mmCIF file of C-alpha atoms and ligand atoms in Angstrom:
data_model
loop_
_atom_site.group_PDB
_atom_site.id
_atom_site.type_symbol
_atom_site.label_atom_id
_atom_site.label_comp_id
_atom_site.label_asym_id
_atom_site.label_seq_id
_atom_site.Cartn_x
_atom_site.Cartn_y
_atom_site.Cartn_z
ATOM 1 C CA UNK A 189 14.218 7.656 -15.290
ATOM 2 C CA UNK A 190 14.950 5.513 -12.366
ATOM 3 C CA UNK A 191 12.318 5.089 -9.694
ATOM 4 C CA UNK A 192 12.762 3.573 -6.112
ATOM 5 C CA UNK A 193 9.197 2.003 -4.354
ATOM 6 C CA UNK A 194 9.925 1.203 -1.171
ATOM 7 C CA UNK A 195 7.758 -1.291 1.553
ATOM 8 C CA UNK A 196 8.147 -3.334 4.029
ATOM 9 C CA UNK A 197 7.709 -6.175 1.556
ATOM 10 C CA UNK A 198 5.373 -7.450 -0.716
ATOM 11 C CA UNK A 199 2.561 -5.498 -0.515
ATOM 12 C CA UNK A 200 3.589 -2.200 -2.231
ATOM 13 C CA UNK A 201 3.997 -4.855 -5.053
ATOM 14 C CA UNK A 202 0.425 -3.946 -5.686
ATOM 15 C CA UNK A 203 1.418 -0.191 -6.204
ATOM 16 C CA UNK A 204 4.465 -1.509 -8.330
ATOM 17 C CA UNK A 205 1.997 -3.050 -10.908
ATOM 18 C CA UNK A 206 0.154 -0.273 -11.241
ATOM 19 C CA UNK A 207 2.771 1.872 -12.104
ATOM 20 C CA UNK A 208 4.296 -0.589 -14.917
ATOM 21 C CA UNK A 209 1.169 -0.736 -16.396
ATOM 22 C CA UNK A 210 0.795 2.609 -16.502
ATOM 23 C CA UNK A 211 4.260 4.000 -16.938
ATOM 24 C CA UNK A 212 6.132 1.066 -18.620
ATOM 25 C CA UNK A 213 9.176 2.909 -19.388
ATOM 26 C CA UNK A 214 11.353 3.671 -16.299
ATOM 27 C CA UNK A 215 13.634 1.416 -14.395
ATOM 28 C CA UNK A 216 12.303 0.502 -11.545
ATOM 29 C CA UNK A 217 13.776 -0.437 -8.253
ATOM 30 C CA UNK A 218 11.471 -2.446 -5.586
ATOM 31 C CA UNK A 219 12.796 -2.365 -2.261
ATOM 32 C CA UNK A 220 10.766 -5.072 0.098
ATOM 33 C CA UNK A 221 12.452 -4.610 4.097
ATOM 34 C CA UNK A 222 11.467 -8.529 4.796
ATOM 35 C CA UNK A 223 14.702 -9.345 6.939
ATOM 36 C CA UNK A 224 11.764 -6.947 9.070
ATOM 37 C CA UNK A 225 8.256 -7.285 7.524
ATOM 38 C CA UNK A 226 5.493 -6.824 9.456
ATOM 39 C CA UNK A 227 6.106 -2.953 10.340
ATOM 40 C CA UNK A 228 2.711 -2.798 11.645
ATOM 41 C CA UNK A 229 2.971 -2.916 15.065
ATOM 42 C CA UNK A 230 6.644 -1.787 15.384
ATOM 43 C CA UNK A 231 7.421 1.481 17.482
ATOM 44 C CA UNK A 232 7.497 4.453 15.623
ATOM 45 C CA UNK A 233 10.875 5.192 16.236
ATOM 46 C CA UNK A 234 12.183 1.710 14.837
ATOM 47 C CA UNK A 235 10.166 1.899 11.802
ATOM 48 C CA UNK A 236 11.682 5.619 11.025
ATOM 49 C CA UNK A 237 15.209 3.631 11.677
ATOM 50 C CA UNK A 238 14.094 1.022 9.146
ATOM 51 C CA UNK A 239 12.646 3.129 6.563
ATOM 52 C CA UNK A 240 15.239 5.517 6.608
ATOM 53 C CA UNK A 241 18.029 3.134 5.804
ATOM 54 C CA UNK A 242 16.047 0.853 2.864
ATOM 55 C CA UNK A 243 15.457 4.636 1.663
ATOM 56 C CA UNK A 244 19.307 5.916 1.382
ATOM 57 C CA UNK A 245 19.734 2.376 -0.419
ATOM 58 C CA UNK A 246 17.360 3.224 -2.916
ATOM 59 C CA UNK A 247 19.459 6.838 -2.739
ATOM 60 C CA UNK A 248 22.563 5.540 -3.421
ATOM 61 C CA UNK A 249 21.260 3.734 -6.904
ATOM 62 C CA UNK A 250 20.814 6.721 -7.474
ATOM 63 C CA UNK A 251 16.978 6.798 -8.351
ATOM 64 C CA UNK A 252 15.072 10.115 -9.641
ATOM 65 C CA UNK A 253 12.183 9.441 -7.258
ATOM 66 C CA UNK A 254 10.764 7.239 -4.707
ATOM 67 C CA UNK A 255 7.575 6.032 -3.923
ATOM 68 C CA UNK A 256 6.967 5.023 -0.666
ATOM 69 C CA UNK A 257 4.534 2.190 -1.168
ATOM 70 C CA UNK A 258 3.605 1.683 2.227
ATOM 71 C CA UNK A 259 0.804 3.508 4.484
ATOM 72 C CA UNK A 260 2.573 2.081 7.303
ATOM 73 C CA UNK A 261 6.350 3.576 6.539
ATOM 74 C CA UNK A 262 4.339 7.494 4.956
ATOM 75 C CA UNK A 263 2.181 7.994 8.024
ATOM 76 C CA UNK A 264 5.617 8.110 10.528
ATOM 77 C CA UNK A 265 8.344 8.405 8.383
ATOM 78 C CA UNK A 266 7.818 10.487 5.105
ATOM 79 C CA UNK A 267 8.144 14.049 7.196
ATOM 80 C CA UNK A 268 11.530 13.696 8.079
ATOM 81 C CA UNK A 269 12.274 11.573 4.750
ATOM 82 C CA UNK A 270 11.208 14.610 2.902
ATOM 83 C CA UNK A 271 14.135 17.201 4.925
ATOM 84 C CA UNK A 272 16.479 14.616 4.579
ATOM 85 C CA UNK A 273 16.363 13.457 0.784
ATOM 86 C CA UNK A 274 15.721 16.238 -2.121
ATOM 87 C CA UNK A 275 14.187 14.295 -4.514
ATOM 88 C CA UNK A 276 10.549 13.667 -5.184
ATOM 89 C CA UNK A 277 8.818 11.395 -2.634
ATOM 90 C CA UNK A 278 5.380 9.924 -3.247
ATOM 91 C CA UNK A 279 3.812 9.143 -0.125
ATOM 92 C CA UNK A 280 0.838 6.895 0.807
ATOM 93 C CA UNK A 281 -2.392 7.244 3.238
ATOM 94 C CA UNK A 282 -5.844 5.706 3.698
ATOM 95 C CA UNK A 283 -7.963 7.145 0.718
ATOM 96 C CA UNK A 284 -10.306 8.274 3.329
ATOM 97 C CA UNK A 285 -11.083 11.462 1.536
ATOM 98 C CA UNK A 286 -12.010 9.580 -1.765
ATOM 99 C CA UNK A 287 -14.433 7.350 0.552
ATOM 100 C CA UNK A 288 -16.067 10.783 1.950
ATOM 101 C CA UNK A 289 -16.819 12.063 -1.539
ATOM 102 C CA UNK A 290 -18.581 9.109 -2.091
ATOM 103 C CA UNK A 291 -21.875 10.506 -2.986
ATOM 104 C CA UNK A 292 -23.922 7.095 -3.487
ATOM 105 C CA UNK A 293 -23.144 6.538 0.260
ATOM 106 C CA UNK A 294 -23.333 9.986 1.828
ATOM 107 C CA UNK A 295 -24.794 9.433 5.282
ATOM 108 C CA UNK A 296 -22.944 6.432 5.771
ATOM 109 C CA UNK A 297 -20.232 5.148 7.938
ATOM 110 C CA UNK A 298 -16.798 4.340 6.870
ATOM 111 C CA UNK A 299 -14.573 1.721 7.652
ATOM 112 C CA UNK A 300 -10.524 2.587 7.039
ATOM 113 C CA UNK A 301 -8.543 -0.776 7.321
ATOM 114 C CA UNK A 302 -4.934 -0.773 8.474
ATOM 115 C CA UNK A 303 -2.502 -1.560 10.217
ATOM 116 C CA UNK A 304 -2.061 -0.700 13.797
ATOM 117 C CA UNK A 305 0.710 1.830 13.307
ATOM 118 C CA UNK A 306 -0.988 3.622 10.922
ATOM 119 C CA UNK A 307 -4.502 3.657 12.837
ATOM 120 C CA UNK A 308 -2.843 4.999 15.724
ATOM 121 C CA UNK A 309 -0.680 7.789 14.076
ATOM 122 C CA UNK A 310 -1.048 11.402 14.001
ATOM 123 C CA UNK A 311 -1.463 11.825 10.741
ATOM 124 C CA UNK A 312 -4.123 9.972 9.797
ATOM 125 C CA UNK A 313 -6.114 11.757 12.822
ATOM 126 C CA UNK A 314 -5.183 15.242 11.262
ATOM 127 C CA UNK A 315 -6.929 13.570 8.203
ATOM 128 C CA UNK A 316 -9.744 12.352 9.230
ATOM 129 C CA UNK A 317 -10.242 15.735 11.425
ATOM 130 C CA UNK A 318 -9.399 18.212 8.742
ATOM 131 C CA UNK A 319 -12.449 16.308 6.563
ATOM 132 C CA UNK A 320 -14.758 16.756 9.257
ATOM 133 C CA UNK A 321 -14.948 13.078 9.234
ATOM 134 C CA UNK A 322 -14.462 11.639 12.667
ATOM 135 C CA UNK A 323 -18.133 11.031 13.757
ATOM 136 C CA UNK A 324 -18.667 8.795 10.771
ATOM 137 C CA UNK A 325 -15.561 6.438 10.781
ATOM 138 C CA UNK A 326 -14.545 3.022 12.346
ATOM 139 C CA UNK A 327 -11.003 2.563 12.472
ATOM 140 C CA UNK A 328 -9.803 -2.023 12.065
ATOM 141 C CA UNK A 329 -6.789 -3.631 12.332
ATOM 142 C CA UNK A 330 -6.280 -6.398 9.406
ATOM 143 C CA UNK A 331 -2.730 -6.761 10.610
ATOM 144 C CA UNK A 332 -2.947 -10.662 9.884
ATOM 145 C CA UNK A 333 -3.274 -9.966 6.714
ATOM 146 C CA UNK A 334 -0.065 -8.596 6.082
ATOM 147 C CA UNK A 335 1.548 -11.997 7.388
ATOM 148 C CA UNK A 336 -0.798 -13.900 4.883
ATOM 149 C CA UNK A 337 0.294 -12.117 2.338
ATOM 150 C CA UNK A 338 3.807 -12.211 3.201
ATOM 151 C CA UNK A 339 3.222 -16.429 3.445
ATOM 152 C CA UNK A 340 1.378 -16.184 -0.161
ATOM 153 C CA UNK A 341 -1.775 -17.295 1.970
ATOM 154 C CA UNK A 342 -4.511 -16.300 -0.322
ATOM 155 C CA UNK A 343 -7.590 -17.938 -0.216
ATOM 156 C CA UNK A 344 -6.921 -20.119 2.306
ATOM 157 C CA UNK A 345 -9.846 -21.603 5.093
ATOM 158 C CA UNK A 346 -7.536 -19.550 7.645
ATOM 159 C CA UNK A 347 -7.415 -16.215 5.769
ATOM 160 C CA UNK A 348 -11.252 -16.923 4.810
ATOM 161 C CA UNK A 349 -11.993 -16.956 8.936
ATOM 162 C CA UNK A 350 -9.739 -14.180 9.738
ATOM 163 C CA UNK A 351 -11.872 -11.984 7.565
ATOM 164 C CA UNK A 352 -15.325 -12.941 7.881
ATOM 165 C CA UNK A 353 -14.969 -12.666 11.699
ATOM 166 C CA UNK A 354 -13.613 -9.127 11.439
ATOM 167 C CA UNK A 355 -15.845 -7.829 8.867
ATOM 168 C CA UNK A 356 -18.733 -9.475 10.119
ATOM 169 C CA UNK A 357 -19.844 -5.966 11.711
ATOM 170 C CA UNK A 358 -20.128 -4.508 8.906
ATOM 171 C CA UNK A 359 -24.339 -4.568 7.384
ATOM 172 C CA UNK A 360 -25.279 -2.564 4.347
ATOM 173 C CA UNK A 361 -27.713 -0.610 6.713
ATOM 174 C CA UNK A 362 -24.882 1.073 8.820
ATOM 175 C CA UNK A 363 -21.551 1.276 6.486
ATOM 176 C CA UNK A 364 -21.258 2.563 2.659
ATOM 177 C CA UNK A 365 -17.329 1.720 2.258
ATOM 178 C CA UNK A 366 -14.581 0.305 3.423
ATOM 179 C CA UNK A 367 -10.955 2.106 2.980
ATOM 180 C CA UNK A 368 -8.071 -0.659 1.948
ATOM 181 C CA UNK A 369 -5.223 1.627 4.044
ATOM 182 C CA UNK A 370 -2.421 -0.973 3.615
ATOM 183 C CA UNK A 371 -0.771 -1.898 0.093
ATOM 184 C CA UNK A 372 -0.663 -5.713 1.255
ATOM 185 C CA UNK A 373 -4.598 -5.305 1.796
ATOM 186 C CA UNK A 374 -5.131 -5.368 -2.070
ATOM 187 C CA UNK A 375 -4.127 -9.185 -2.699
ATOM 188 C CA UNK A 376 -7.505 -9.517 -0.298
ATOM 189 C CA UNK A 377 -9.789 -7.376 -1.989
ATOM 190 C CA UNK A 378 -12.093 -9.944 -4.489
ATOM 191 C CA UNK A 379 -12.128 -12.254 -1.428
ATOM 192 C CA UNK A 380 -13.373 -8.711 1.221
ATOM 193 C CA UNK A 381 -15.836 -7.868 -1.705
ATOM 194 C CA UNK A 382 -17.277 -11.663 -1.643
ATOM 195 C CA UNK A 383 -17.245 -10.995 2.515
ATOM 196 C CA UNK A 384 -18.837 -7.653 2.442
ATOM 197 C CA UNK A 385 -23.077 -6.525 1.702
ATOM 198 C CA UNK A 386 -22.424 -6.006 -2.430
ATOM 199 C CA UNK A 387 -23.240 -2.217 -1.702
ATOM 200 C CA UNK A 388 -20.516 -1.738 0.442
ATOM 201 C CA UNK A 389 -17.796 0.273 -1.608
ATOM 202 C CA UNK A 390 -14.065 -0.866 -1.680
ATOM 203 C CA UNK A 391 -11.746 1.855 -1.934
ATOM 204 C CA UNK A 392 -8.048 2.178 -2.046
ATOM 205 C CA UNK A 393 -5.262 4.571 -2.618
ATOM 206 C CA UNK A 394 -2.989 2.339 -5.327
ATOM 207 C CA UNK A 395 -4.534 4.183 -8.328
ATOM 208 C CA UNK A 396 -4.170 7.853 -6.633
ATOM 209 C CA UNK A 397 -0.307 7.203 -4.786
ATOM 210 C CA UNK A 398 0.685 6.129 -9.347
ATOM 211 C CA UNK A 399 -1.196 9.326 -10.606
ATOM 212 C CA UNK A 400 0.735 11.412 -8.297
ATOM 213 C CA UNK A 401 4.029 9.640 -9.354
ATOM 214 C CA UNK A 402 2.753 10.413 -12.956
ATOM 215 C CA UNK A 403 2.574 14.214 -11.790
ATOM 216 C CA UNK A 404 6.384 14.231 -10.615
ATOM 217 C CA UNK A 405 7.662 13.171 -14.238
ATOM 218 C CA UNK A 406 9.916 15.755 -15.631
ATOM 219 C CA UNK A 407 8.408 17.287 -18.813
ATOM 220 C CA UNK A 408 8.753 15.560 -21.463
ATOM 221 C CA UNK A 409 8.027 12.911 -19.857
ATOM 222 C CA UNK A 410 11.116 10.121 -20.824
ATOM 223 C CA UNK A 411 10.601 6.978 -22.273
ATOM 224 C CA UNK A 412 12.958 4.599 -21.522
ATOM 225 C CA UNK A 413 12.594 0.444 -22.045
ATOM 226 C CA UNK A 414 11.104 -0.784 -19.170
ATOM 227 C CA UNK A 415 13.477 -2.897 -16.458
ATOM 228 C CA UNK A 416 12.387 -3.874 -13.098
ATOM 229 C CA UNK A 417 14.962 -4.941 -9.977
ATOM 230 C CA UNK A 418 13.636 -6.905 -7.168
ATOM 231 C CA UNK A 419 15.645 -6.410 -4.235
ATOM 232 C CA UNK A 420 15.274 -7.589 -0.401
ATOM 233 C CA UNK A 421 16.289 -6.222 2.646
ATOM 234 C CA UNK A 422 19.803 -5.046 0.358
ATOM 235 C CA UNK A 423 19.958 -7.871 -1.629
ATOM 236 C CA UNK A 424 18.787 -7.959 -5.687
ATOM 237 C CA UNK A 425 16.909 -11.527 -6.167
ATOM 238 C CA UNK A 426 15.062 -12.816 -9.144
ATOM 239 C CA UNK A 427 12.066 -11.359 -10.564
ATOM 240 C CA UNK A 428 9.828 -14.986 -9.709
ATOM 241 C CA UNK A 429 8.491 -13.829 -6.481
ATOM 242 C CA UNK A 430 7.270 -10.742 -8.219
ATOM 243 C CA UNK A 431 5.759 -12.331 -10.852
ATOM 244 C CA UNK A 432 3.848 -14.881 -8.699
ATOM 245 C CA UNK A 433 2.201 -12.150 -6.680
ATOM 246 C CA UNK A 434 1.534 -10.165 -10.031
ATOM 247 C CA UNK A 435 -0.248 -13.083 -10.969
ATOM 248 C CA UNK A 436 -2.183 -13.348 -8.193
ATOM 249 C CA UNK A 437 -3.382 -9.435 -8.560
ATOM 250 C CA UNK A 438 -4.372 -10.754 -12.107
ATOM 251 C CA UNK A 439 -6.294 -13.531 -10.708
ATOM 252 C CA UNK A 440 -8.864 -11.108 -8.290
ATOM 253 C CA UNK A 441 -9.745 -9.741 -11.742
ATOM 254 C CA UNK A 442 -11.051 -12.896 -12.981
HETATM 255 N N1 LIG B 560 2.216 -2.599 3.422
HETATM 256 C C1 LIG B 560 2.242 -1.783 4.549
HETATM 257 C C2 LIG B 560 1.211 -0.675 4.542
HETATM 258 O O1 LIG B 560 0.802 -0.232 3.482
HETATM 259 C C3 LIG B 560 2.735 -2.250 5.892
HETATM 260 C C4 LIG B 560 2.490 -3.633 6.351
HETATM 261 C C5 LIG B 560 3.317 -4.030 7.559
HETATM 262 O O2 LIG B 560 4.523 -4.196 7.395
HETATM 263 O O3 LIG B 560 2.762 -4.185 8.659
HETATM 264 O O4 LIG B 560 0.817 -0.193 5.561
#
């Protein structure tokens, strides 16, 4: 079983991880664009370019499935992806329909974090409208935070500013959760939940987007040894970036 996760670059890393640790027995083939990280606030029609042509790489190793590990690159791209390529892609969007379930917070308003791209498309607005949901959510940009984490800024004074001036609207009273709607988002989230009233809920879509590649196994499910290729923008590197941002993710644990 070879699978393909594909983002603009390290932050679908975080989906990546999940996936090993719950599947450890595929090949897996990370695709991070970085020759053109951030996609964020890219046109539509560039990032369809860009996606498109990291996907047929994946394609032509010849992978089983792909999971596009990007909100970003799913909310403009993963339509046409889907009539183009016939094999199983796993697409990614704001969990806001987790975050409405929520019944601890019911009345509440939510918060979905994201990039610009991704606010602004129409498919998180058919979302948000086909849950009935608009009157209750904020929509904020954390778009620095996908250069952070591209600069391995992690708890730095900068980062630590950045995010307690942009969450600072958010009281206990008035929100019950915040959505993490960007994969590079979740290298943030122990420092957002120190930021944020403890009642505030953190929600993201990592767990759901791996449970859904789970789904798309062929039956019975193979078990391969487990090998992992790190690639950029076309080009296979070492695994020691990956690692040090898996280590990181092991680090918001602690
Ligand atoms: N990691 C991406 C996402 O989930 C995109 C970040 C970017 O390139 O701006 O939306």
């Amino acid at each position: 079983m070879k699978i393909g996760f594909f983002d603009s670059g390290i932050g679908g890393l975080t989906v990546l991880r999940e996936a090993i640790r719950q599947y450890p027995h595929a090949q897996y083939y990370y695709y991070a664009d970085t020759a053109h990280v951030p996609y964020g606030k890219r046109s539509e029609t560039k990032i369809k370019e860009l996606v498109s042509a990291s996907v047929d790489f994946l394609v032509n190793l010849e992978v089983d499935m792909i999971v596009l590990a990007c909100n970003t690159a799913t909310s403009v791209a993963v339509r046409d992806l889907r009539k183009k390529i016939d094999i199983p892609i796993v697409g990614m969007e704001p969990a806001v329909k987790p975050a409405t379930e929520l019944r601890s917070v019911k009345k509440k308003r939510i918060v979905v974090a994201a990039t610009p791209t991704t606010l602004s498309a129409a498919k998180l607005d058919t979302l948000i409208t086909d849950l009935e949901a608009k009157d209750r959510i904020d929509l904020l940009s954390l778009q620095k935070l996908v250069v952070f984490a591209e600069q391995s800024k992690f708890d730095t004074n900068a980062v630590r500013n950045y995010l307690s001036r942009k969450l600072s609207f958010i009281s206990s009273k008035k929100y019950g959760s915040i959505v993490l709607g960007c994969t590079h988002f979740i290298y943030y989230k122990k420092l957002i939940a120190e930021l944020l009233p403890p009642a505030v809920t953190i929600i993201d879509g990592n767990a759901g987007t791996v449970s859904r590649m789970l789904d798309l196994l062929p039956q019975p499910i193979p078990t391969i040894k487990l090998e992992v290729h790190y690639y950029e923008s076309g080009e296979e590197k070492t695994l020691d970036k990956m690692y040090t941002y898996f280590n990181w993710l092991e680090n918001q644990k602690k």
